[in-house]
PDB file of C-alpha atoms in Angstrom:
ATOM      1  CA  MET A   3      10.329  -6.003  -2.619  1.00  0.00           C
ATOM      2  CA  ASN A   4      12.873  -4.303  -0.538  1.00  0.00           C
ATOM      3  CA  SER A   5      12.126  -4.231   3.254  1.00  0.00           C
ATOM      4  CA  ALA A   6      13.109  -0.649   3.466  1.00  0.00           C
ATOM      5  CA  ILE A   7      10.817   0.564   0.575  1.00  0.00           C
ATOM      6  CA  LYS A   8       7.826  -1.505   2.254  1.00  0.00           C
ATOM      7  CA  LYS A   9       8.477   0.267   5.476  1.00  0.00           C
ATOM      8  CA  SER A  10       8.705   3.762   4.013  1.00  0.00           C
ATOM      9  CA  ALA A  11       5.847   3.533   1.639  1.00  0.00           C
ATOM     10  CA  SER A  12       3.573   2.093   4.623  1.00  0.00           C
ATOM     11  CA  ILE A  13       4.831   4.883   6.871  1.00  0.00           C
ATOM     12  CA  PHE A  14       4.094   7.455   4.322  1.00  0.00           C
ATOM     13  CA  LEU A  15       0.589   6.157   3.440  1.00  0.00           C
ATOM     14  CA  THR A  16      -0.144   6.176   7.245  1.00  0.00           C
ATOM     15  CA  VAL A  17       1.021   9.641   7.701  1.00  0.00           C
ATOM     16  CA  LEU A  18      -1.005  10.756   4.732  1.00  0.00           C
ATOM     17  CA  VAL A  19      -4.420   8.944   6.158  1.00  0.00           C
ATOM     18  CA  VAL A  20      -3.915  10.404   9.485  1.00  0.00           C
ATOM     19  CA  PHE A  21      -3.447  14.028   7.987  1.00  0.00           C
ATOM     20  CA  CYS A  22      -6.540  13.493   5.903  1.00  0.00           C
ATOM     21  CA  ALA A  23      -8.446  12.150   8.782  1.00  0.00           C
ATOM     22  CA  THR A  24      -7.435  15.078  11.100  1.00  0.00           C
ATOM     23  CA  ILE A  25      -8.440  17.770   8.257  1.00  0.00           C
ATOM     24  CA  THR A  26     -11.866  16.010   7.813  1.00  0.00           C
ATOM     25  CA  VAL A  27     -12.590  16.060  11.650  1.00  0.00           C
ATOM     26  CA  LEU A  28     -11.595  19.623  12.009  1.00  0.00           C
ATOM     27  CA  ALA A  29     -13.845  20.479   9.111  1.00  0.00           C
ATOM     28  CA  ILE A  30     -16.958  18.354  10.679  1.00  0.00           C
ATOM     29  CA  TRP A  31     -16.446  20.297  13.872  1.00  0.00           C
ATOM     30  CA  GLU A  32     -15.988  23.687  11.838  1.00  0.00           C
ATOM     31  CA  VAL A  33     -12.701  24.403  13.333  1.00  0.00           C
ATOM     32  CA  ILE A  34     -11.543  25.058   9.728  1.00  0.00           C
ATOM     33  CA  THR A  35     -13.804  25.894   6.824  1.00  0.00           C
ATOM     34  CA  ILE A  36     -13.211  24.164   3.647  1.00  0.00           C
ATOM     35  CA  GLU A  37     -15.994  23.684   1.100  1.00  0.00           C
ATOM     36  CA  ARG A  38     -16.708  20.000   0.486  1.00  0.00           C
ATOM     37  CA  VAL A  39     -13.456  18.950   2.298  1.00  0.00           C
ATOM     38  CA  GLY A  40     -14.946  15.643   2.995  1.00  0.00           C
ATOM     39  CA  TRP A  41     -15.578  14.633  -0.590  1.00  0.00           C
ATOM     40  CA  LYS A  42     -12.159  16.144  -1.755  1.00  0.00           C
ATOM     41  CA  LEU A  43     -10.479  14.062   1.113  1.00  0.00           C
ATOM     42  CA  PHE A  44     -12.400  10.760   0.117  1.00  0.00           C
ATOM     43  CA  GLN A  45     -11.343  11.267  -3.519  1.00  0.00           C
ATOM     44  CA  THR A  46      -7.707  11.948  -2.470  1.00  0.00           C
ATOM     45  CA  LEU A  47      -7.704   8.691  -0.459  1.00  0.00           C
ATOM     46  CA  LEU A  48      -9.432   6.747  -3.187  1.00  0.00           C
ATOM     47  CA  VAL A  49      -6.724   7.970  -5.662  1.00  0.00           C
ATOM     48  CA  ILE A  50      -3.985   6.982  -3.140  1.00  0.00           C
ATOM     49  CA  PHE A  51      -5.505   3.561  -2.543  1.00  0.00           C
ATOM     50  CA  GLY A  52      -5.900   2.858  -6.346  1.00  0.00           C
ATOM     51  CA  THR A  53      -2.278   3.957  -7.219  1.00  0.00           C
ATOM     52  CA  SER A  54      -0.639   2.093  -4.470  1.00  0.00           C
ATOM     53  CA  ALA A  55      -2.448  -1.087  -5.299  1.00  0.00           C
ATOM     54  CA  VAL A  56      -1.265  -0.623  -9.002  1.00  0.00           C
ATOM     55  CA  LEU A  57       2.360  -0.033  -7.663  1.00  0.00           C
ATOM     56  CA  LEU A  58       2.251  -2.914  -5.378  1.00  0.00           C
ATOM     57  CA  PHE A  59       0.834  -5.108  -8.249  1.00  0.00           C
ATOM     58  CA  ILE A  60       3.618  -3.864 -10.618  1.00  0.00           C
ATOM     59  CA  PHE A  61       6.333  -4.416  -8.103  1.00  0.00           C
ATOM     60  CA  ALA A  62       5.294  -7.793  -6.913  1.00  0.00           C
ATOM     61  CA  VAL A  63       5.100  -9.021 -10.692  1.00  0.00           C
ATOM     62  CA  LEU A  64       8.748  -7.508 -11.500  1.00  0.00           C
ATOM     63  CA  PHE A  65      10.338  -9.012  -8.571  1.00  0.00           C
ATOM     64  CA  LYS A  66       8.654 -12.216  -8.910  1.00  0.00           C
ATOM     65  CA  ALA A  67       9.641 -12.258 -12.593  1.00  0.00           C
ATOM     66  CA  ASN A  68      13.356 -11.370 -11.734  1.00  0.00           C
ATOM     67  CA  GLU A  69      13.793 -14.181  -9.065  1.00  0.00           C
ATOM     68  CA  THR A  70      16.292 -16.966 -10.251  1.00  0.00           C
ATOM     69  CA  PRO A  71      15.650 -20.513  -9.458  1.00  0.00           C
ATOM     70  CA  GLN A  72      19.086 -20.634  -7.536  1.00  0.00           C
ATOM     71  CA  ASN A  73      17.513 -18.675  -4.916  1.00  0.00           C
ATOM     72  CA  ARG A  74      14.617 -21.109  -4.285  1.00  0.00           C
ATOM     73  CA  PRO A  75      15.097 -24.471  -2.451  1.00  0.00           C
ATOM     74  CA  PRO A  76      14.830 -27.459  -4.492  1.00  0.00           C
ATOM     75  CA  ILE A  77      11.403 -29.157  -4.387  1.00  0.00           C
ATOM     76  CA  GLN A  78      11.586 -32.912  -3.243  1.00  0.00           C
ATOM     77  CA  PRO A  79       9.012 -35.208  -4.819  1.00  0.00           C
ATOM     78  CA  PRO A  80       7.148 -36.800  -2.072  1.00  0.00           C
ATOM     79  CA  SER A  81       8.210 -40.306  -1.100  1.00  0.00           C
ATOM     80  CA  VAL A  82       6.050 -43.075  -1.742  1.00  0.00           C
ATOM     81  CA  SER A  83       6.018 -46.014   0.689  1.00  0.00           C
ATOM     82  CA  LYS A  84       4.419 -49.427   0.399  1.00  0.00           C
TER      83      LYS A  84
END
């Protein structure tokens, strides 16, 4: 997978997790009042985790299948010494 895509996806997911954690902490300390905010944020993070795992699997399989043998170094058989 492209390095820029990996970096941008990891930054996006990190910001999303920090945002959800901040909202949860504010709700725990009753700075904001949202009913069942913890459960909703947990469900949101679970959905984000699941979809990112599926996308990672799909991209890993697609880019692995598109690799050509020319890009890989040749495999040398082990030398046998007597």
